[in-house]
Amino acid sequence: MEGSGDEFLKYRSPLVSRYASKEMAYNFSDRKKFTTWRKLWIYLAKAEKALGLPITDAQVSEMEAHAENIDFIMAADEEKKLRHDVMAHVHTFAHCCPTAAPIIHLGATSCYVGDNTDLIMLRDGFDILLPKLARVIDRLSNFAEKYSDLPTLGFTHYQPAQLTTVGKRACLWLQDLVMDLRNLQRAREDLRFRGVKGTTGTQASFLQLFQGEHDKVEELDRMVTDMAGFKKSYLVTGQTYSRKVDIDSLCVLASLGATVHKICTDIRLLANLKEIEEPFEKEQIGSSAMPYKRNPMRAERCCSLARHLMALAFLTADIILSTLQNITEGLVVYPKVIERHIRHELPFMATENIIMAMDCHEKIRVLSQQAAAVVKQEGGDNDLLARVQADAYFTPILGELDALLDPKTFIGRAPQQVIRFLSEEVKPLLEPYKNKMDVKIDLEL
């Protein structure tokens, strides 16, 4: 029966089966892992040959011809017998490369392939994430610029506060994402190769192979590091590279998760107010029981996966960046709803302007409390403005009320801050990724 393969008979992580990009899923796949092992054995053989060890061109060519030809069933059978994953793959590689068999893994330890492959996967994982994050920043920058001067209610403690703009709020999200981009760039650039270090990191086996020639051992390390695409290797290691490297990588990804969680929580709260809405597909169903609903499911997914990201990194980071790009490309703003919310709260906000226009703090305090009682206790509209207009005390400024209540007078320098921030902080940071900006996300819902 079609679709009844063995993969449906065992647990599959939804991170891979539903969400992760093909590139990221492949980056941590067994095929990537074990073909990288073979490439590392080829790099080692080439460098050892170049430095004078008795390795032939035919042996290297044979290994290169079978770099991708992995018999995974044979490798699994070998591992059952040997109880050693690396030696199982040495035997499997040797089976299809009989001429090269004696020099595969020559002088190396298991961590030569294991740890170096992990570092390659970390590097390649960052290389997948960095353009994705840059695209999210680019899309959100466009959004921030478009709405840089659209007044909206600000919130503190999720209570209405002084006005800001939709674009300025987006810049608060952007600022965190810009920090994340710099952190990911730093973590990627800080990565080094474990290199060719031997069993306990002393390079003793290679010193023996090269009959005590230290220069050749150091050159071997440099050559293999270069072939693997790294600028540097760690000068000192034990059997493994320091696990602080893994911690540093995970920390920047966890920090990214915290950023995305905050952004998407904000979007969910604003969606509840009907001010902002994530993209909604033409045939998308919001609820099986309530057909009118338009749940912010993408933002919800980002929030839940961001929490998960604290424990599991690259696959999750890949998914939430793809989803966040989709959100930021199609984020919908409803200015009239925002305007209605402003009108509801603006009379309270305007008290500061009125107080500055004439010394009336106590009068305004009393009228504000009365208006608040109408809103909270009676469920009525905010009638503070009507109370001000009806009080003879405020006659001298009645002609100024419209100007005092103009939302544009409450947003300070938010539009200018948006433009300067995008120009000075965001655009220069995106420059290295400009040729990767046209990628669109076809999101599986």
Tab-separated table of C-alpha atoms in Angstrom:
chain	number	residue	atom	x	y	z
A	1	MET	CA	0.000	0.000	0.000
A	2	GLU	CA	1.331	3.430	-0.942
A	3	GLY	CA	2.691	5.400	1.987
A	4	SER	CA	2.971	2.355	4.271
A	5	GLY	CA	6.767	2.370	4.596
A	6	ASP	CA	8.646	1.359	7.697
A	7	GLU	CA	9.098	4.995	8.689
A	8	PHE	CA	5.415	5.100	9.718
A	9	LEU	CA	5.900	2.197	12.131
A	10	LYS	CA	8.207	4.086	14.504
A	11	TYR	CA	8.340	7.473	16.176
A	12	ARG	CA	9.366	10.336	13.902
A	13	SER	CA	10.226	13.732	15.307
A	14	PRO	CA	7.854	16.363	13.895
A	15	LEU	CA	10.850	18.686	13.816
A	16	VAL	CA	12.090	16.679	10.830
A	17	SER	CA	8.940	15.094	9.391
A	18	ARG	CA	6.825	18.288	9.393
A	19	TYR	CA	8.786	21.442	9.943
A	20	ALA	CA	12.547	21.522	9.304
A	21	SER	CA	13.887	22.642	5.923
A	22	LYS	CA	15.416	20.010	3.652
A	23	GLU	CA	18.819	21.667	4.066
A	24	MET	CA	18.783	21.557	7.858
A	25	ALA	CA	17.294	18.055	8.040
A	26	TYR	CA	20.055	16.836	5.702
A	27	ASN	CA	22.745	18.660	7.679
A	28	PHE	CA	22.126	16.392	10.679
A	29	SER	CA	21.298	13.254	8.705
A	30	ASP	CA	23.204	9.977	8.779
A	31	ARG	CA	24.127	10.388	5.127
A	32	LYS	CA	25.714	13.785	5.767
A	33	LYS	CA	27.466	12.408	8.835
A	34	PHE	CA	28.963	9.319	7.248
A	35	THR	CA	29.848	10.863	3.892
A	36	THR	CA	31.668	13.540	5.909
A	37	TRP	CA	33.568	10.793	7.718
A	38	ARG	CA	34.711	9.470	4.360
A	39	LYS	CA	35.699	12.920	3.137
A	40	LEU	CA	37.778	13.367	6.301
A	41	TRP	CA	39.555	10.069	5.661
A	42	ILE	CA	40.267	11.265	2.110
A	43	TYR	CA	41.608	14.611	3.362
A	44	LEU	CA	43.865	12.760	5.799
A	45	ALA	CA	45.182	10.377	3.130
A	46	LYS	CA	45.862	13.223	0.691
A	47	ALA	CA	47.758	15.257	3.283
A	48	GLU	CA	49.736	12.239	4.526
A	49	LYS	CA	50.668	11.382	0.930
A	50	ALA	CA	51.727	14.983	0.193
A	51	LEU	CA	53.968	14.935	3.258
A	52	GLY	CA	55.751	11.775	2.213
A	53	LEU	CA	53.922	8.753	3.609
A	54	PRO	CA	53.728	5.744	1.243
A	55	ILE	CA	50.194	6.342	-0.074
A	56	THR	CA	49.490	6.032	-3.807
A	57	ASP	CA	47.368	8.068	-6.196
A	58	ALA	CA	45.385	4.895	-6.920
A	59	GLN	CA	44.461	4.502	-3.253
A	60	VAL	CA	43.271	8.112	-2.985
A	61	SER	CA	41.325	7.853	-6.279
A	62	GLU	CA	39.642	4.649	-5.089
A	63	MET	CA	38.510	6.365	-1.875
A	64	GLU	CA	37.211	9.400	-3.785
A	65	ALA	CA	35.264	7.164	-6.191
A	66	HIS	CA	33.381	5.574	-3.269
A	67	ALA	CA	32.939	8.625	-1.015
A	68	GLU	CA	29.161	8.659	-1.505
A	69	ASN	CA	28.646	4.911	-1.951
A	70	ILE	CA	27.743	3.838	1.577
A	71	ASP	CA	26.261	0.432	2.324
A	72	PHE	CA	24.322	1.334	5.458
A	73	ILE	CA	23.099	-2.235	5.983
A	74	MET	CA	26.680	-3.558	5.963
A	75	ALA	CA	27.730	-0.790	8.347
A	76	ALA	CA	24.920	-1.682	10.761
A	77	ASP	CA	25.867	-5.377	10.629
A	78	GLU	CA	29.526	-4.512	11.241
A	79	GLU	CA	28.608	-2.371	14.217
A	80	LYS	CA	26.591	-5.225	15.737
A	81	LYS	CA	29.693	-7.417	15.527
A	82	LEU	CA	32.347	-4.853	16.487
A	83	ARG	CA	30.329	-2.720	18.911
A	84	HIS	CA	32.174	0.288	17.483
A	85	ASP	CA	30.560	2.698	15.062
A	86	VAL	CA	33.740	4.213	13.608
A	87	MET	CA	35.484	0.889	12.989
A	88	ALA	CA	32.262	-0.453	11.474
A	89	HIS	CA	32.420	2.320	8.881
A	90	VAL	CA	36.173	1.853	8.382
A	91	HIS	CA	35.470	-1.798	7.487
A	92	THR	CA	32.518	-0.838	5.267
A	93	PHE	CA	34.626	1.749	3.416
A	94	ALA	CA	37.500	-0.720	3.122
A	95	HIS	CA	35.161	-3.326	1.612
A	96	CYS	CA	34.539	-1.129	-1.452
A	97	CYS	CA	38.115	0.244	-1.424
A	98	PRO	CA	40.310	-2.889	-1.034
A	99	THR	CA	43.421	-1.166	-2.401
A	100	ALA	CA	43.057	1.748	0.027
A	101	ALA	CA	42.034	-0.408	2.998
A	102	PRO	CA	45.458	-0.338	4.739
A	103	ILE	CA	45.648	3.478	4.808
A	104	ILE	CA	42.049	4.400	5.711
A	105	HIS	CA	42.075	6.130	9.131
A	106	LEU	CA	45.876	5.922	9.242
A	107	GLY	CA	47.138	7.276	12.584
A	108	ALA	CA	43.721	8.667	13.497
A	109	THR	CA	41.377	8.178	16.434
A	110	SER	CA	37.573	7.926	16.417
A	111	CYS	CA	37.222	11.561	17.383
A	112	TYR	CA	39.090	12.562	14.240
A	113	VAL	CA	35.947	11.766	12.270
A	114	GLY	CA	33.368	12.098	15.059
A	115	ASP	CA	34.310	15.451	16.539
A	116	ASN	CA	35.457	17.062	13.304
A	117	THR	CA	32.169	16.073	11.676
A	118	ASP	CA	30.240	17.611	14.569
A	119	LEU	CA	32.131	20.878	14.064
A	120	ILE	CA	31.429	20.797	10.334
A	121	MET	CA	27.720	20.275	11.062
A	122	LEU	CA	27.719	23.171	13.532
A	123	ARG	CA	29.396	25.441	10.981
A	124	ASP	CA	27.063	24.381	8.168
A	125	GLY	CA	24.071	24.743	10.496
A	126	PHE	CA	25.012	28.353	11.216
A	127	ASP	CA	25.473	28.923	7.477
A	128	ILE	CA	21.875	27.776	6.941
A	129	LEU	CA	20.478	29.892	9.781
A	130	LEU	CA	22.295	33.177	9.126
A	131	PRO	CA	20.644	33.977	5.754
A	132	LYS	CA	17.263	32.927	7.176
A	133	LEU	CA	17.645	35.322	10.094
A	134	ALA	CA	18.849	38.055	7.736
A	135	ARG	CA	15.696	37.595	5.618
A	136	VAL	CA	13.473	37.875	8.698
A	137	ILE	CA	15.238	41.128	9.612
A	138	ASP	CA	14.866	42.386	6.044
A	139	ARG	CA	11.112	41.649	5.916
A	140	LEU	CA	10.494	43.152	9.343
A	141	SER	CA	12.553	46.216	8.367
A	142	ASN	CA	10.253	46.779	5.396
A	143	PHE	CA	7.267	46.501	7.729
A	144	ALA	CA	8.793	48.920	10.256
A	145	GLU	CA	9.560	51.485	7.575
A	146	LYS	CA	6.051	51.239	6.100
A	147	TYR	CA	4.379	51.885	9.457
A	148	SER	CA	7.053	54.122	11.001
A	149	ASP	CA	4.566	56.960	11.650
A	150	LEU	CA	1.295	55.068	12.254
A	151	PRO	CA	0.317	55.940	15.850
A	152	THR	CA	-0.753	53.066	18.076
A	153	LEU	CA	-1.317	52.471	21.762
A	154	GLY	CA	1.784	51.575	23.702
A	155	PHE	CA	1.482	49.152	26.610
A	156	THR	CA	3.273	48.717	29.913
A	157	HIS	CA	2.284	45.657	31.981
A	158	TYR	CA	-0.108	45.122	29.027
A	159	GLN	CA	-2.046	48.159	30.179
A	160	PRO	CA	-2.597	51.122	27.811
A	161	ALA	CA	0.216	53.654	28.060
A	162	GLN	CA	1.502	56.557	25.988
A	163	LEU	CA	1.336	56.233	22.217
A	164	THR	CA	4.085	54.840	20.044
A	165	THR	CA	3.996	53.801	16.372
A	166	VAL	CA	3.517	50.404	14.761
A	167	GLY	CA	6.926	50.795	13.133
A	168	LYS	CA	8.661	51.707	16.393
A	169	ARG	CA	7.237	48.605	18.074
A	170	ALA	CA	8.598	46.529	15.173
A	171	CYS	CA	12.007	48.147	15.714
A	172	LEU	CA	12.018	46.852	19.290
A	173	TRP	CA	11.620	43.367	17.818
A	174	LEU	CA	14.242	44.145	15.184
A	175	GLN	CA	16.767	45.329	17.742
A	176	ASP	CA	16.716	41.936	19.451
A	177	LEU	CA	16.970	40.115	16.109
A	178	VAL	CA	19.940	42.289	15.120
A	179	MET	CA	21.659	41.269	18.374
A	180	ASP	CA	20.913	37.635	17.536
A	181	LEU	CA	22.388	37.994	14.053
A	182	ARG	CA	25.595	39.409	15.502
A	183	ASN	CA	25.702	36.625	18.108
A	184	LEU	CA	25.239	33.915	15.480
A	185	GLN	CA	27.905	35.491	13.275
A	186	ARG	CA	30.326	35.575	16.206
A	187	ALA	CA	29.584	31.972	17.199
A	188	ARG	CA	30.089	30.830	13.605
A	189	GLU	CA	33.365	32.738	13.216
A	190	ASP	CA	34.666	31.460	16.559
A	191	LEU	CA	34.288	27.829	15.467
A	192	ARG	CA	37.562	26.030	14.804
A	193	PHE	CA	38.441	22.558	13.581
A	194	ARG	CA	39.565	19.840	15.999
A	195	GLY	CA	42.052	18.860	13.376
A	196	VAL	CA	44.530	15.968	13.434
A	197	LYS	CA	45.371	15.518	17.108
A	198	GLY	CA	45.509	11.793	17.829
A	199	THR	CA	44.086	9.771	20.688
A	200	THR	CA	44.516	12.182	23.582
A	201	GLY	CA	45.297	15.344	21.639
A	202	THR	CA	49.127	14.960	21.799
A	203	GLN	CA	49.532	13.957	18.109
A	204	ALA	CA	51.817	11.140	19.282
A	205	SER	CA	50.651	8.657	16.617
A	206	PHE	CA	51.355	11.141	13.824
A	207	LEU	CA	54.730	12.061	15.295
A	208	GLN	CA	55.557	8.369	15.141
A	209	LEU	CA	54.305	8.056	11.536
A	210	PHE	CA	56.524	10.976	10.507
A	211	GLN	CA	59.493	9.658	12.525
A	212	GLY	CA	59.684	12.564	14.924
A	213	GLU	CA	59.352	15.379	12.355
A	214	HIS	CA	57.293	17.938	14.266
A	215	ASP	CA	57.027	20.317	11.328
A	216	LYS	CA	55.317	17.666	9.221
A	217	VAL	CA	52.823	16.886	11.992
A	218	GLU	CA	51.924	20.560	12.274
A	219	GLU	CA	51.653	20.859	8.494
A	220	LEU	CA	49.411	17.782	8.392
A	221	ASP	CA	47.068	19.460	10.885
A	222	ARG	CA	47.091	22.699	8.862
A	223	MET	CA	46.472	20.969	5.513
A	224	VAL	CA	43.515	18.887	6.723
A	225	THR	CA	42.021	21.904	8.497
A	226	ASP	CA	42.245	23.872	5.251
A	227	MET	CA	40.700	21.058	3.176
A	228	ALA	CA	37.768	20.919	5.616
A	229	GLY	CA	37.108	24.630	5.024
A	230	PHE	CA	38.264	26.005	8.388
A	231	LYS	CA	40.714	28.866	8.880
A	232	LYS	CA	42.053	27.558	12.188
A	233	SER	CA	42.128	24.462	14.338
A	234	TYR	CA	42.192	24.388	18.136
A	235	LEU	CA	45.833	24.412	19.245
A	236	VAL	CA	45.078	22.180	22.209
A	237	THR	CA	42.475	19.448	22.576
A	238	GLY	CA	42.045	16.312	24.567
A	239	GLN	CA	40.498	13.340	22.868
A	240	THR	CA	37.612	15.692	22.044
A	241	TYR	CA	37.343	19.391	21.378
A	242	SER	CA	36.110	21.403	24.372
A	243	ARG	CA	32.396	21.017	24.946
A	244	LYS	CA	32.333	24.720	25.787
A	245	VAL	CA	32.132	25.113	21.998
A	246	ASP	CA	28.784	23.294	21.999
A	247	ILE	CA	27.557	25.370	24.939
A	248	ASP	CA	28.479	28.626	23.172
A	249	SER	CA	26.590	27.527	20.062
A	250	LEU	CA	23.514	26.472	22.021
A	251	CYS	CA	23.460	29.675	24.068
A	252	VAL	CA	23.161	31.939	21.031
A	253	LEU	CA	20.397	29.751	19.625
A	254	ALA	CA	18.551	29.755	22.954
A	255	SER	CA	18.856	33.550	22.993
A	256	LEU	CA	17.328	33.629	19.508
A	257	GLY	CA	14.489	31.496	20.855
A	258	ALA	CA	13.826	34.045	23.604
A	259	THR	CA	13.647	36.819	21.001
A	260	VAL	CA	11.192	34.958	18.793
A	261	HIS	CA	9.055	34.024	21.778
A	262	LYS	CA	8.728	37.699	22.736
A	263	ILE	CA	7.947	38.825	19.165
A	264	CYS	CA	5.309	36.192	18.581
A	265	THR	CA	3.724	36.679	22.010
A	266	ASP	CA	3.331	40.356	21.111
A	267	ILE	CA	1.775	39.411	17.775
A	268	ARG	CA	-0.668	37.048	19.505
A	269	LEU	CA	-1.712	39.769	21.958
A	270	LEU	CA	-2.151	42.303	19.157
A	271	ALA	CA	-4.109	39.730	17.139
A	272	ASN	CA	-6.468	39.429	20.101
A	273	LEU	CA	-7.006	43.193	19.848
A	274	LYS	CA	-7.567	42.774	16.080
A	275	GLU	CA	-4.871	45.378	15.380
A	276	ILE	CA	-2.449	43.013	13.663
A	277	GLU	CA	-2.898	39.645	12.029
A	278	GLU	CA	-0.488	37.079	10.673
A	279	PRO	CA	-1.090	35.851	7.090
A	280	PHE	CA	-4.164	33.644	6.712
A	281	GLU	CA	-4.473	31.291	3.738
A	282	LYS	CA	-7.558	31.366	1.506
A	283	GLU	CA	-8.647	27.828	2.466
A	284	GLN	CA	-7.142	27.784	5.965
A	285	ILE	CA	-9.461	26.625	8.760
A	286	GLY	CA	-9.114	28.434	12.076
A	287	SER	CA	-11.249	26.095	14.181
A	288	SER	CA	-13.190	22.890	13.558
A	289	ALA	CA	-16.037	24.144	15.771
A	290	MET	CA	-15.880	27.929	15.323
A	291	PRO	CA	-15.592	28.799	11.608
A	292	TYR	CA	-15.201	32.539	12.273
A	293	LYS	CA	-11.925	32.075	14.156
A	294	ARG	CA	-8.555	33.134	12.720
A	295	ASN	CA	-6.076	31.704	15.218
A	296	PRO	CA	-2.496	33.043	15.112
A	297	MET	CA	-1.217	29.506	14.610
A	298	ARG	CA	2.148	30.481	13.142
A	299	ALA	CA	2.939	32.751	16.092
A	300	GLU	CA	1.727	30.004	18.442
A	301	ARG	CA	4.042	27.529	16.718
A	302	CYS	CA	6.975	29.929	17.046
A	303	CYS	CA	6.265	30.438	20.756
A	304	SER	CA	6.059	26.735	21.568
A	305	LEU	CA	9.101	25.838	19.469
A	306	ALA	CA	11.045	28.773	20.927
A	307	ARG	CA	10.558	27.248	24.371
A	308	HIS	CA	11.713	23.916	22.963
A	309	LEU	CA	14.742	25.633	21.436
A	310	MET	CA	16.219	26.109	24.877
A	311	ALA	CA	16.926	22.369	24.840
A	312	LEU	CA	17.223	21.424	21.151
A	313	ALA	CA	18.894	23.853	18.828
A	314	PHE	CA	19.555	23.902	15.115
A	315	LEU	CA	16.507	22.073	13.733
A	316	THR	CA	14.202	24.149	15.903
A	317	ALA	CA	15.962	27.424	15.066
A	318	ASP	CA	15.625	26.566	11.384
A	319	ILE	CA	11.882	25.980	11.735
A	320	ILE	CA	11.066	29.107	13.724
A	321	LEU	CA	13.061	31.338	11.379
A	322	SER	CA	11.238	29.918	8.357
A	323	THR	CA	7.903	30.449	10.102
A	324	LEU	CA	8.837	33.927	11.319
A	325	GLN	CA	9.874	34.927	7.791
A	326	ASN	CA	6.444	33.794	6.597
A	327	ILE	CA	4.781	35.871	9.330
A	328	THR	CA	6.824	39.016	8.669
A	329	GLU	CA	6.255	38.800	4.901
A	330	GLY	CA	2.493	38.803	5.334
A	331	LEU	CA	1.849	40.649	8.602
A	332	VAL	CA	-1.411	42.587	8.264
A	333	VAL	CA	-2.139	45.875	10.068
A	334	TYR	CA	-5.650	47.250	10.655
A	335	PRO	CA	-5.211	51.044	11.078
A	336	LYS	CA	-8.911	51.681	11.756
A	337	VAL	CA	-8.963	49.210	14.646
A	338	ILE	CA	-5.793	50.791	16.018
A	339	GLU	CA	-7.393	54.237	15.645
A	340	ARG	CA	-10.487	53.079	17.558
A	341	HIS	CA	-8.320	51.811	20.427
A	342	ILE	CA	-6.444	55.108	20.462
A	343	ARG	CA	-9.709	57.084	20.590
A	344	HIS	CA	-10.828	54.961	23.522
A	345	GLU	CA	-7.677	55.660	25.554
A	346	LEU	CA	-6.483	58.992	24.153
A	347	PRO	CA	-8.478	61.230	26.509
A	348	PHE	CA	-6.524	59.770	29.444
A	349	MET	CA	-3.257	60.122	27.510
A	350	ALA	CA	-4.112	63.727	26.632
A	351	THR	CA	-4.263	64.771	30.271
A	352	GLU	CA	-0.519	65.463	30.209
A	353	ASN	CA	-0.926	67.801	27.235
A	354	ILE	CA	-3.881	69.530	28.857
A	355	ILE	CA	-1.987	69.955	32.130
A	356	MET	CA	0.914	71.502	30.208
A	357	ALA	CA	-1.505	73.875	28.437
A	358	MET	CA	-2.932	75.118	31.766
A	359	ASP	CA	-2.254	74.303	35.408
A	360	CYS	CA	-5.119	71.934	36.163
A	361	HIS	CA	-3.681	68.743	37.657
A	362	GLU	CA	-6.277	68.341	40.417
A	363	LYS	CA	-9.204	69.127	38.094
A	364	ILE	CA	-7.972	66.579	35.544
A	365	ARG	CA	-7.333	63.968	38.243
A	366	VAL	CA	-10.923	64.206	39.516
A	367	LEU	CA	-12.476	64.120	36.023
A	368	SER	CA	-10.203	61.222	34.997
A	369	GLN	CA	-11.292	59.154	37.983
A	370	GLN	CA	-14.946	59.832	37.156
A	371	ALA	CA	-14.443	58.847	33.511
A	372	ALA	CA	-12.549	55.717	34.565
A	373	ALA	CA	-15.464	54.695	36.782
A	374	VAL	CA	-17.810	54.942	33.797
A	375	VAL	CA	-15.506	52.700	31.734
A	376	LYS	CA	-14.734	50.102	34.395
A	377	GLN	CA	-17.885	49.997	36.523
A	378	GLU	CA	-20.589	50.781	33.964
A	379	GLY	CA	-18.959	49.412	30.815
A	380	GLY	CA	-19.442	52.767	29.093
A	381	ASP	CA	-17.224	54.746	26.745
A	382	ASN	CA	-14.476	57.030	27.922
A	383	ASP	CA	-16.272	60.394	28.403
A	384	LEU	CA	-13.342	62.369	29.847
A	385	LEU	CA	-13.259	64.680	26.833
A	386	ALA	CA	-16.972	65.474	27.210
A	387	ARG	CA	-16.424	66.245	30.908
A	388	VAL	CA	-13.583	68.616	30.065
A	389	GLN	CA	-15.692	70.368	27.424
A	390	ALA	CA	-18.604	70.725	29.874
A	391	ASP	CA	-16.477	72.245	32.665
A	392	ALA	CA	-16.215	76.047	32.456
A	393	TYR	CA	-12.745	75.838	34.045
A	394	PHE	CA	-11.358	74.605	30.717
A	395	THR	CA	-12.993	77.297	28.526
A	396	PRO	CA	-9.613	78.979	27.776
A	397	ILE	CA	-8.275	75.888	25.992
A	398	LEU	CA	-11.394	74.471	24.295
A	399	GLY	CA	-10.199	75.827	20.968
A	400	GLU	CA	-6.927	73.892	21.367
A	401	LEU	CA	-8.458	70.501	22.204
A	402	ASP	CA	-8.329	69.100	18.677
A	403	ALA	CA	-4.618	69.888	18.448
A	404	LEU	CA	-4.005	68.556	21.952
A	405	LEU	CA	-5.735	65.285	20.982
A	406	ASP	CA	-3.896	64.740	17.689
A	407	PRO	CA	-2.307	61.253	17.980
A	408	LYS	CA	0.748	62.476	16.057
A	409	THR	CA	1.640	64.725	18.979
A	410	PHE	CA	1.981	61.721	21.288
A	411	ILE	CA	4.483	59.598	19.379
A	412	GLY	CA	7.540	61.733	20.037
A	413	ARG	CA	10.470	60.913	17.771
A	414	ALA	CA	9.337	57.356	17.016
A	415	PRO	CA	9.259	57.854	13.188
A	416	GLN	CA	12.728	59.422	13.163
A	417	GLN	CA	14.050	56.687	15.465
A	418	VAL	CA	12.714	54.011	13.084
A	419	ILE	CA	14.388	55.548	10.030
A	420	ARG	CA	17.726	56.092	11.764
A	421	PHE	CA	17.742	52.610	13.313
A	422	LEU	CA	16.993	50.911	9.989
A	423	SER	CA	19.629	52.983	8.205
A	424	GLU	CA	22.460	52.708	10.733
A	425	GLU	CA	21.900	49.368	12.476
A	426	VAL	CA	19.925	47.072	10.183
A	427	LYS	CA	20.831	47.712	6.541
A	428	PRO	CA	24.638	47.447	6.986
A	429	LEU	CA	24.186	44.168	8.878
A	430	LEU	CA	22.158	42.659	6.008
A	431	GLU	CA	24.692	43.572	3.317
A	432	PRO	CA	26.551	40.184	3.389
A	433	TYR	CA	23.236	38.375	2.767
A	434	LYS	CA	21.813	40.549	-0.028
A	435	ASN	CA	22.132	37.791	-2.649
A	436	LYS	CA	20.043	35.441	-0.473
A	437	MET	CA	17.097	37.751	0.160
A	438	ASP	CA	14.780	36.506	-2.609
A	439	VAL	CA	14.086	33.107	-1.014
A	440	LYS	CA	10.381	32.577	-0.354
A	441	ILE	CA	9.015	30.219	2.265
A	442	ASP	CA	6.379	27.666	1.224
A	443	LEU	CA	5.129	26.877	4.704
A	444	GLU	CA	3.472	23.596	5.603
A	445	LEU	CA	0.563	24.475	7.886
